mmCIF file with all atom_site columns, C-alpha atoms in Angstrom:
data_model
loop_
_atom_site.group_PDB
_atom_site.id
_atom_site.type_symbol
_atom_site.label_atom_id
_atom_site.label_alt_id
_atom_site.label_comp_id
_atom_site.label_asym_id
_atom_site.label_entity_id
_atom_site.label_seq_id
_atom_site.pdbx_PDB_ins_code
_atom_site.Cartn_x
_atom_site.Cartn_y
_atom_site.Cartn_z
_atom_site.occupancy
_atom_site.B_iso_or_equiv
_atom_site.pdbx_formal_charge
_atom_site.auth_seq_id
_atom_site.auth_comp_id
_atom_site.auth_asym_id
_atom_site.auth_atom_id
_atom_site.pdbx_PDB_model_num
ATOM 1   C CA . UNK A 1 1   ? 4.030   39.435 -13.772 1.00 0.00 ? 161 UNK A CA 1
ATOM 2   C CA . UNK A 1 2   ? 3.945   40.245 -10.062 1.00 0.00 ? 162 UNK A CA 1
ATOM 3   C CA . UNK A 1 3   ? 0.532   38.539 -9.846  1.00 0.00 ? 163 UNK A CA 1
ATOM 4   C CA . UNK A 1 4   ? 2.112   35.381 -11.283 1.00 0.00 ? 164 UNK A CA 1
ATOM 5   C CA . UNK A 1 5   ? 4.846   35.456 -8.628  1.00 0.00 ? 165 UNK A CA 1
ATOM 6   C CA . UNK A 1 6   ? 2.178   35.970 -5.981  1.00 0.00 ? 166 UNK A CA 1
ATOM 7   C CA . UNK A 1 7   ? 0.264   32.936 -7.291  1.00 0.00 ? 167 UNK A CA 1
ATOM 8   C CA . UNK A 1 8   ? 3.460   30.851 -7.207  1.00 0.00 ? 168 UNK A CA 1
ATOM 9   C CA . UNK A 1 9   ? 4.391   31.864 -3.654  1.00 0.00 ? 169 UNK A CA 1
ATOM 10  C CA . UNK A 1 10  ? 0.826   31.517 -2.405  1.00 0.00 ? 170 UNK A CA 1
ATOM 11  C CA . UNK A 1 11  ? 0.478   28.020 -3.851  1.00 0.00 ? 171 UNK A CA 1
ATOM 12  C CA . UNK A 1 12  ? 3.816   26.968 -2.378  1.00 0.00 ? 172 UNK A CA 1
ATOM 13  C CA . UNK A 1 13  ? 3.689   28.424 1.103   1.00 0.00 ? 173 UNK A CA 1
ATOM 14  C CA . UNK A 1 14  ? 0.242   29.744 2.043   1.00 0.00 ? 174 UNK A CA 1
ATOM 15  C CA . UNK A 1 15  ? -2.258  27.469 0.339   1.00 0.00 ? 175 UNK A CA 1
ATOM 16  C CA . UNK A 1 16  ? 0.016   24.432 0.367   1.00 0.00 ? 176 UNK A CA 1
ATOM 17  C CA . UNK A 1 17  ? -1.563  21.537 -1.487  1.00 0.00 ? 177 UNK A CA 1
ATOM 18  C CA . UNK A 1 18  ? -0.703  19.045 1.301   1.00 0.00 ? 178 UNK A CA 1
ATOM 19  C CA . UNK A 1 19  ? -1.060  21.011 4.521   1.00 0.00 ? 179 UNK A CA 1
ATOM 20  C CA . UNK A 1 20  ? -3.869  23.415 3.639   1.00 0.00 ? 180 UNK A CA 1
ATOM 21  C CA . UNK A 1 21  ? -5.827  21.454 1.024   1.00 0.00 ? 181 UNK A CA 1
ATOM 22  C CA . UNK A 1 22  ? -5.029  17.932 2.340   1.00 0.00 ? 182 UNK A CA 1
ATOM 23  C CA . UNK A 1 23  ? -4.245  16.543 -1.107  1.00 0.00 ? 183 UNK A CA 1
ATOM 24  C CA . UNK A 1 24  ? -1.410  14.093 -1.716  1.00 0.00 ? 184 UNK A CA 1
ATOM 25  C CA . UNK A 1 25  ? -1.325  12.676 1.791   1.00 0.00 ? 185 UNK A CA 1
ATOM 26  C CA . UNK A 1 26  ? -0.495  9.120  0.647   1.00 0.00 ? 186 UNK A CA 1
ATOM 27  C CA . UNK A 1 27  ? 2.956   9.924  -0.768  1.00 0.00 ? 187 UNK A CA 1
ATOM 28  C CA . UNK A 1 28  ? 3.419   12.515 1.986   1.00 0.00 ? 188 UNK A CA 1
ATOM 29  C CA . UNK A 1 29  ? 3.147   9.796  4.641   1.00 0.00 ? 189 UNK A CA 1
ATOM 30  C CA . UNK A 1 30  ? 4.507   6.902  2.600   1.00 0.00 ? 190 UNK A CA 1
ATOM 31  C CA . UNK A 1 31  ? 7.723   8.292  1.150   1.00 0.00 ? 191 UNK A CA 1
ATOM 32  C CA . UNK A 1 32  ? 8.771   10.708 3.879   1.00 0.00 ? 192 UNK A CA 1
ATOM 33  C CA . UNK A 1 33  ? 10.805  8.227  5.915   1.00 0.00 ? 193 UNK A CA 1
ATOM 34  C CA . UNK A 1 34  ? 14.127  9.437  4.526   1.00 0.00 ? 194 UNK A CA 1
ATOM 35  C CA . UNK A 1 35  ? 15.141  12.786 3.088   1.00 0.00 ? 195 UNK A CA 1
ATOM 36  C CA . UNK A 1 36  ? 16.645  11.239 -0.063  1.00 0.00 ? 196 UNK A CA 1
ATOM 37  C CA . UNK A 1 37  ? 13.512  9.378  -1.060  1.00 0.00 ? 197 UNK A CA 1
ATOM 38  C CA . UNK A 1 38  ? 11.336  12.368 -0.132  1.00 0.00 ? 198 UNK A CA 1
ATOM 39  C CA . UNK A 1 39  ? 13.432  14.666 -2.308  1.00 0.00 ? 199 UNK A CA 1
ATOM 40  C CA . UNK A 1 40  ? 13.296  12.193 -5.201  1.00 0.00 ? 200 UNK A CA 1
ATOM 41  C CA . UNK A 1 41  ? 9.528   11.897 -4.896  1.00 0.00 ? 201 UNK A CA 1
ATOM 42  C CA . UNK A 1 42  ? 9.219   15.673 -4.649  1.00 0.00 ? 202 UNK A CA 1
ATOM 43  C CA . UNK A 1 43  ? 11.244  16.225 -7.809  1.00 0.00 ? 203 UNK A CA 1
ATOM 44  C CA . UNK A 1 44  ? 9.337   13.536 -9.726  1.00 0.00 ? 204 UNK A CA 1
ATOM 45  C CA . UNK A 1 45  ? 6.022   14.947 -8.494  1.00 0.00 ? 205 UNK A CA 1
ATOM 46  C CA . UNK A 1 46  ? 7.128   18.471 -9.426  1.00 0.00 ? 206 UNK A CA 1
ATOM 47  C CA . UNK A 1 47  ? 7.780   17.426 -12.991 1.00 0.00 ? 207 UNK A CA 1
ATOM 48  C CA . UNK A 1 48  ? 4.576   15.391 -13.284 1.00 0.00 ? 208 UNK A CA 1
ATOM 49  C CA . UNK A 1 49  ? 2.391   18.028 -11.621 1.00 0.00 ? 209 UNK A CA 1
ATOM 50  C CA . UNK A 1 50  ? 3.708   20.836 -13.803 1.00 0.00 ? 210 UNK A CA 1
ATOM 51  C CA . UNK A 1 51  ? 3.532   18.903 -17.077 1.00 0.00 ? 211 UNK A CA 1
ATOM 52  C CA . UNK A 1 52  ? 0.136   17.347 -16.323 1.00 0.00 ? 212 UNK A CA 1
ATOM 53  C CA . UNK A 1 53  ? -1.389  20.708 -15.368 1.00 0.00 ? 213 UNK A CA 1
ATOM 54  C CA . UNK A 1 54  ? -0.106  22.406 -18.490 1.00 0.00 ? 214 UNK A CA 1
ATOM 55  C CA . UNK A 1 55  ? -1.164  19.561 -20.794 1.00 0.00 ? 215 UNK A CA 1
ATOM 56  C CA . UNK A 1 56  ? -4.555  19.340 -19.081 1.00 0.00 ? 216 UNK A CA 1
ATOM 57  C CA . UNK A 1 57  ? -5.044  23.089 -19.519 1.00 0.00 ? 217 UNK A CA 1
ATOM 58  C CA . UNK A 1 58  ? -4.221  22.813 -23.220 1.00 0.00 ? 218 UNK A CA 1
ATOM 59  C CA . UNK A 1 59  ? -6.523  19.814 -23.636 1.00 0.00 ? 219 UNK A CA 1
ATOM 60  C CA . UNK A 1 60  ? -9.377  21.555 -21.831 1.00 0.00 ? 220 UNK A CA 1
ATOM 61  C CA . UNK A 1 61  ? -8.952  24.947 -23.513 1.00 0.00 ? 221 UNK A CA 1
ATOM 62  C CA . UNK A 1 62  ? -8.502  23.768 -27.084 1.00 0.00 ? 222 UNK A CA 1
ATOM 63  C CA . UNK A 1 63  ? -10.514 20.539 -27.213 1.00 0.00 ? 223 UNK A CA 1
ATOM 64  C CA . UNK A 1 64  ? -12.917 19.868 -24.352 1.00 0.00 ? 224 UNK A CA 1
ATOM 65  C CA . UNK A 1 65  ? -14.444 23.350 -23.984 1.00 0.00 ? 225 UNK A CA 1
ATOM 66  C CA . UNK A 1 66  ? -14.850 24.114 -27.715 1.00 0.00 ? 226 UNK A CA 1
ATOM 67  C CA . UNK A 1 67  ? -16.474 20.725 -28.294 1.00 0.00 ? 227 UNK A CA 1
ATOM 68  C CA . UNK A 1 68  ? -18.707 20.972 -25.223 1.00 0.00 ? 228 UNK A CA 1
ATOM 69  C CA . UNK A 1 69  ? -17.059 17.935 -23.627 1.00 0.00 ? 229 UNK A CA 1
ATOM 70  C CA . UNK A 1 70  ? -16.268 19.427 -20.218 1.00 0.00 ? 230 UNK A CA 1
ATOM 71  C CA . UNK A 1 71  ? -17.880 16.385 -18.579 1.00 0.00 ? 231 UNK A CA 1
ATOM 72  C CA . UNK A 1 72  ? -14.845 14.374 -19.755 1.00 0.00 ? 232 UNK A CA 1
ATOM 73  C CA . UNK A 1 73  ? -12.355 16.519 -17.788 1.00 0.00 ? 233 UNK A CA 1
ATOM 74  C CA . UNK A 1 74  ? -11.600 14.097 -14.981 1.00 0.00 ? 234 UNK A CA 1
ATOM 75  C CA . UNK A 1 75  ? -11.169 11.062 -17.208 1.00 0.00 ? 235 UNK A CA 1
ATOM 76  C CA . UNK A 1 76  ? -9.064  12.920 -19.764 1.00 0.00 ? 236 UNK A CA 1
ATOM 77  C CA . UNK A 1 77  ? -6.914  14.562 -17.073 1.00 0.00 ? 237 UNK A CA 1
ATOM 78  C CA . UNK A 1 78  ? -6.268  11.155 -15.484 1.00 0.00 ? 238 UNK A CA 1
ATOM 79  C CA . UNK A 1 79  ? -5.128  9.839  -18.872 1.00 0.00 ? 239 UNK A CA 1
ATOM 80  C CA . UNK A 1 80  ? -2.789  12.817 -19.269 1.00 0.00 ? 240 UNK A CA 1
ATOM 81  C CA . UNK A 1 81  ? -1.392  12.263 -15.768 1.00 0.00 ? 241 UNK A CA 1
ATOM 82  C CA . UNK A 1 82  ? -0.888  8.531  -16.402 1.00 0.00 ? 242 UNK A CA 1
ATOM 83  C CA . UNK A 1 83  ? 0.996   9.244  -19.642 1.00 0.00 ? 243 UNK A CA 1
ATOM 84  C CA . UNK A 1 84  ? 3.268   11.813 -17.985 1.00 0.00 ? 244 UNK A CA 1
ATOM 85  C CA . UNK A 1 85  ? 3.940   9.425  -15.071 1.00 0.00 ? 245 UNK A CA 1
ATOM 86  C CA . UNK A 1 86  ? 4.849   6.610  -17.460 1.00 0.00 ? 246 UNK A CA 1
ATOM 87  C CA . UNK A 1 87  ? 7.343   8.841  -19.261 1.00 0.00 ? 247 UNK A CA 1
ATOM 88  C CA . UNK A 1 88  ? 8.769   10.043 -15.933 1.00 0.00 ? 248 UNK A CA 1
ATOM 89  C CA . UNK A 1 89  ? 9.076   6.481  -14.644 1.00 0.00 ? 249 UNK A CA 1
ATOM 90  C CA . UNK A 1 90  ? 10.912  5.361  -17.778 1.00 0.00 ? 250 UNK A CA 1
ATOM 91  C CA . UNK A 1 91  ? 13.274  8.328  -17.530 1.00 0.00 ? 251 UNK A CA 1
ATOM 92  C CA . UNK A 1 92  ? 14.087  7.747  -13.838 1.00 0.00 ? 252 UNK A CA 1
ATOM 93  C CA . UNK A 1 93  ? 14.553  4.010  -14.399 1.00 0.00 ? 253 UNK A CA 1
ATOM 94  C CA . UNK A 1 94  ? 17.053  4.739  -17.170 1.00 0.00 ? 254 UNK A CA 1
ATOM 95  C CA . UNK A 1 95  ? 18.891  7.712  -15.634 1.00 0.00 ? 255 UNK A CA 1
ATOM 96  C CA . UNK A 1 96  ? 18.919  6.872  -11.886 1.00 0.00 ? 256 UNK A CA 1
ATOM 97  C CA . UNK A 1 97  ? 18.258  3.185  -11.093 1.00 0.00 ? 257 UNK A CA 1
ATOM 98  C CA . UNK A 1 98  ? 19.038  3.730  -7.395  1.00 0.00 ? 258 UNK A CA 1
ATOM 99  C CA . UNK A 1 99  ? 16.317  6.387  -7.069  1.00 0.00 ? 259 UNK A CA 1
ATOM 100 C CA . UNK A 1 100 ? 13.989  4.131  -9.047  1.00 0.00 ? 260 UNK A CA 1
ATOM 101 C CA . UNK A 1 101 ? 14.586  1.365  -6.479  1.00 0.00 ? 261 UNK A CA 1
ATOM 102 C CA . UNK A 1 102 ? 14.131  3.742  -3.531  1.00 0.00 ? 262 UNK A CA 1
ATOM 103 C CA . UNK A 1 103 ? 10.823  5.093  -4.832  1.00 0.00 ? 263 UNK A CA 1
ATOM 104 C CA . UNK A 1 104 ? 9.622   1.584  -5.656  1.00 0.00 ? 264 UNK A CA 1
ATOM 105 C CA . UNK A 1 105 ? 5.867   1.271  -5.874  1.00 0.00 ? 265 UNK A CA 1
ATOM 106 C CA . UNK A 1 106 ? 5.344   4.954  -5.051  1.00 0.00 ? 266 UNK A CA 1
ATOM 107 C CA . UNK A 1 107 ? 6.567   6.076  -8.470  1.00 0.00 ? 267 UNK A CA 1
ATOM 108 C CA . UNK A 1 108 ? 3.718   4.498  -10.478 1.00 0.00 ? 268 UNK A CA 1
ATOM 109 C CA . UNK A 1 109 ? 1.352   5.577  -7.706  1.00 0.00 ? 269 UNK A CA 1
ATOM 110 C CA . UNK A 1 110 ? 2.040   9.205  -8.633  1.00 0.00 ? 270 UNK A CA 1
ATOM 111 C CA . UNK A 1 111 ? -0.716  8.547  -11.173 1.00 0.00 ? 271 UNK A CA 1
ATOM 112 C CA . UNK A 1 112 ? -3.213  8.287  -8.326  1.00 0.00 ? 272 UNK A CA 1
ATOM 113 C CA . UNK A 1 113 ? -1.787  11.212 -6.347  1.00 0.00 ? 273 UNK A CA 1
ATOM 114 C CA . UNK A 1 114 ? -4.876  13.336 -5.928  1.00 0.00 ? 274 UNK A CA 1
ATOM 115 C CA . UNK A 1 115 ? -2.718  16.455 -5.530  1.00 0.00 ? 275 UNK A CA 1
ATOM 116 C CA . UNK A 1 116 ? -1.768  16.301 -9.205  1.00 0.00 ? 276 UNK A CA 1
ATOM 117 C CA . UNK A 1 117 ? -5.351  15.924 -10.382 1.00 0.00 ? 277 UNK A CA 1
ATOM 118 C CA . UNK A 1 118 ? -6.467  18.517 -7.834  1.00 0.00 ? 278 UNK A CA 1
ATOM 119 C CA . UNK A 1 119 ? -4.016  21.137 -9.089  1.00 0.00 ? 279 UNK A CA 1
ATOM 120 C CA . UNK A 1 120 ? -5.055  20.543 -12.711 1.00 0.00 ? 280 UNK A CA 1
ATOM 121 C CA . UNK A 1 121 ? -8.748  20.807 -11.816 1.00 0.00 ? 281 UNK A CA 1
ATOM 122 C CA . UNK A 1 122 ? -8.272  23.854 -9.577  1.00 0.00 ? 282 UNK A CA 1
ATOM 123 C CA . UNK A 1 123 ? -6.484  25.780 -12.316 1.00 0.00 ? 283 UNK A CA 1
ATOM 124 C CA . UNK A 1 124 ? -9.364  25.073 -14.724 1.00 0.00 ? 284 UNK A CA 1
ATOM 125 C CA . UNK A 1 125 ? -12.018 25.787 -12.086 1.00 0.00 ? 285 UNK A CA 1
ATOM 126 C CA . UNK A 1 126 ? -10.405 29.113 -11.201 1.00 0.00 ? 286 UNK A CA 1
ATOM 127 C CA . UNK A 1 127 ? -10.177 30.061 -14.893 1.00 0.00 ? 287 UNK A CA 1
ATOM 128 C CA . UNK A 1 128 ? -6.424  30.629 -14.795 1.00 0.00 ? 288 UNK A CA 1
ATOM 129 C CA . UNK A 1 129 ? -4.591  31.596 -17.969 1.00 0.00 ? 289 UNK A CA 1
ATOM 130 C CA . UNK A 1 130 ? -1.764  29.465 -19.351 1.00 0.00 ? 290 UNK A CA 1
ATOM 131 C CA . UNK A 1 131 ? 0.946   31.459 -17.530 1.00 0.00 ? 291 UNK A CA 1
ATOM 132 C CA . UNK A 1 132 ? -0.993  31.513 -14.252 1.00 0.00 ? 292 UNK A CA 1
ATOM 133 C CA . UNK A 1 133 ? -1.651  27.774 -14.564 1.00 0.00 ? 293 UNK A CA 1
ATOM 134 C CA . UNK A 1 134 ? 2.083   27.268 -15.005 1.00 0.00 ? 294 UNK A CA 1
ATOM 135 C CA . UNK A 1 135 ? 2.843   29.438 -11.961 1.00 0.00 ? 295 UNK A CA 1
ATOM 136 C CA . UNK A 1 136 ? 0.152   27.735 -9.868  1.00 0.00 ? 296 UNK A CA 1
ATOM 137 C CA . UNK A 1 137 ? 1.319   24.227 -10.761 1.00 0.00 ? 297 UNK A CA 1
ATOM 138 C CA . UNK A 1 138 ? 5.005   25.025 -10.190 1.00 0.00 ? 298 UNK A CA 1
ATOM 139 C CA . UNK A 1 139 ? 4.170   26.711 -6.873  1.00 0.00 ? 299 UNK A CA 1
ATOM 140 C CA . UNK A 1 140 ? 2.029   23.777 -5.758  1.00 0.00 ? 300 UNK A CA 1
ATOM 141 C CA . UNK A 1 141 ? 4.778   21.355 -6.748  1.00 0.00 ? 301 UNK A CA 1
ATOM 142 C CA . UNK A 1 142 ? 7.435   23.358 -4.914  1.00 0.00 ? 302 UNK A CA 1
ATOM 143 C CA . UNK A 1 143 ? 5.184   23.450 -1.857  1.00 0.00 ? 303 UNK A CA 1
ATOM 144 C CA . UNK A 1 144 ? 4.676   19.673 -2.052  1.00 0.00 ? 304 UNK A CA 1
ATOM 145 C CA . UNK A 1 145 ? 8.436   19.114 -2.306  1.00 0.00 ? 305 UNK A CA 1
ATOM 146 C CA . UNK A 1 146 ? 9.296   21.502 0.525   1.00 0.00 ? 306 UNK A CA 1
ATOM 147 C CA . UNK A 1 147 ? 6.723   19.954 2.840   1.00 0.00 ? 307 UNK A CA 1
ATOM 148 C CA . UNK A 1 148 ? 7.617   16.330 2.097   1.00 0.00 ? 308 UNK A CA 1
ATOM 149 C CA . UNK A 1 149 ? 11.358  17.000 2.573   1.00 0.00 ? 309 UNK A CA 1
ATOM 150 C CA . UNK A 1 150 ? 10.720  19.017 5.745   1.00 0.00 ? 310 UNK A CA 1
ATOM 151 C CA . UNK A 1 151 ? 8.517   16.238 7.082   1.00 0.00 ? 311 UNK A CA 1
ATOM 152 C CA . UNK A 1 152 ? 11.150  13.606 6.213   1.00 0.00 ? 312 UNK A CA 1
ATOM 153 C CA . UNK A 1 153 ? 13.732  15.600 8.172   1.00 0.00 ? 313 UNK A CA 1
ATOM 154 C CA . UNK A 1 154 ? 11.394  15.828 11.150  1.00 0.00 ? 314 UNK A CA 1
ATOM 155 C CA . UNK A 1 155 ? 10.680  12.090 10.976  1.00 0.00 ? 315 UNK A CA 1
ATOM 156 C CA . UNK A 1 156 ? 14.401  11.286 10.869  1.00 0.00 ? 316 UNK A CA 1
ATOM 157 C CA . UNK A 1 157 ? 14.991  13.542 13.857  1.00 0.00 ? 317 UNK A CA 1
ATOM 158 C CA . UNK A 1 158 ? 12.096  11.925 15.708  1.00 0.00 ? 318 UNK A CA 1
ATOM 159 C CA . UNK A 1 159 ? 13.596  8.482  15.085  1.00 0.00 ? 319 UNK A CA 1
ATOM 160 C CA . UNK A 1 160 ? 16.659  9.645  17.046  1.00 0.00 ? 320 UNK A CA 1
ATOM 161 C CA . UNK A 1 161 ? 14.607  11.160 19.867  1.00 0.00 ? 321 UNK A CA 1
ATOM 162 C CA . UNK A 1 162 ? 13.112  9.566  22.932  1.00 0.00 ? 322 UNK A CA 1
ATOM 163 C CA . UNK A 1 163 ? 9.457   9.209  22.094  1.00 0.00 ? 323 UNK A CA 1
ATOM 164 C CA . UNK A 1 164 ? 6.990   7.380  24.356  1.00 0.00 ? 324 UNK A CA 1
ATOM 165 C CA . UNK A 1 165 ? 6.564   3.802  23.170  1.00 0.00 ? 325 UNK A CA 1
ATOM 166 C CA . UNK A 1 166 ? 2.822   4.221  22.611  1.00 0.00 ? 326 UNK A CA 1
ATOM 167 C CA . UNK A 1 167 ? 3.347   6.840  19.905  1.00 0.00 ? 327 UNK A CA 1
ATOM 168 C CA . UNK A 1 168 ? 6.569   5.655  18.239  1.00 0.00 ? 328 UNK A CA 1
ATOM 169 C CA . UNK A 1 169 ? 6.601   5.291  14.478  1.00 0.00 ? 329 UNK A CA 1
ATOM 170 C CA . UNK A 1 170 ? 3.433   6.079  12.555  1.00 0.00 ? 330 UNK A CA 1
ATOM 171 C CA . UNK A 1 171 ? 1.469   7.674  15.435  1.00 0.00 ? 331 UNK A CA 1
ATOM 172 C CA . UNK A 1 172 ? 4.107   10.344 16.066  1.00 0.00 ? 332 UNK A CA 1
ATOM 173 C CA . UNK A 1 173 ? 4.323   10.909 12.295  1.00 0.00 ? 333 UNK A CA 1
ATOM 174 C CA . UNK A 1 174 ? 0.592   11.655 12.180  1.00 0.00 ? 334 UNK A CA 1
ATOM 175 C CA . UNK A 1 175 ? 0.847   13.930 15.214  1.00 0.00 ? 335 UNK A CA 1
ATOM 176 C CA . UNK A 1 176 ? 3.727   15.815 13.579  1.00 0.00 ? 336 UNK A CA 1
ATOM 177 C CA . UNK A 1 177 ? 1.810   16.110 10.296  1.00 0.00 ? 337 UNK A CA 1
ATOM 178 C CA . UNK A 1 178 ? -1.177  17.505 12.190  1.00 0.00 ? 338 UNK A CA 1
ATOM 179 C CA . UNK A 1 179 ? 0.999   20.096 13.918  1.00 0.00 ? 339 UNK A CA 1
ATOM 180 C CA . UNK A 1 180 ? 2.544   21.115 10.588  1.00 0.00 ? 340 UNK A CA 1
ATOM 181 C CA . UNK A 1 181 ? -0.928  21.444 9.094   1.00 0.00 ? 341 UNK A CA 1
ATOM 182 C CA . UNK A 1 182 ? -2.091  23.587 12.001  1.00 0.00 ? 342 UNK A CA 1
ATOM 183 C CA . UNK A 1 183 ? 0.936   25.830 11.504  1.00 0.00 ? 343 UNK A CA 1
ATOM 184 C CA . UNK A 1 184 ? 0.039   26.319 7.832   1.00 0.00 ? 344 UNK A CA 1
ATOM 185 C CA . UNK A 1 185 ? -3.584  26.939 8.709   1.00 0.00 ? 345 UNK A CA 1
ATOM 186 C CA . UNK A 1 186 ? -2.361  29.703 10.992  1.00 0.00 ? 346 UNK A CA 1
ATOM 187 C CA . UNK A 1 187 ? -0.466  31.307 8.116   1.00 0.00 ? 347 UNK A CA 1
ATOM 188 C CA . UNK A 1 188 ? -3.384  31.043 5.695   1.00 0.00 ? 348 UNK A CA 1
ATOM 189 C CA . UNK A 1 189 ? -5.702  32.603 8.266   1.00 0.00 ? 349 UNK A CA 1
ATOM 190 C CA . UNK A 1 190 ? -3.439  35.652 8.448   1.00 0.00 ? 350 UNK A CA 1
ATOM 191 C CA . UNK A 1 191 ? -3.501  36.284 4.705   1.00 0.00 ? 351 UNK A CA 1
#
């Protein structure tokens, strides 16, 4: 069980899917303007990433591998992700219309978030068991949420700061994201 906890913590904080693997940068940059929308996207992505990874693992282990259809992984995983996103979108629209409005077009775009597909593929590629796939996907999702909320807080703080006109807005956001990534690269180099 301690190895599972290690996988979870490593996926969340050391090998962060956004800052170390550079997956999921579109929602990272697009929805991180405000902490509320970043948290909503992080929670939605957490649910989708966890469910899609688990369902993809089950599909691969019990259907694709036994039938020799591993070449259909990407297409079948994308279908699983799209189905989970549709269910998530319907749930958010019904339960929290304000969050649904805030997330706007980014909610259906979770389907194309390469971090979700990447986590599902990495767990299969690494030959993780069901429990380790669960731990890896939850850890990756927690890491995504922590980083997007942290980045949203930094962006809100930067909007209140005196920043040279040439780098206001998106340029300073990219500079900040690069510095965050370098900080995570420093941590992963120590491990």
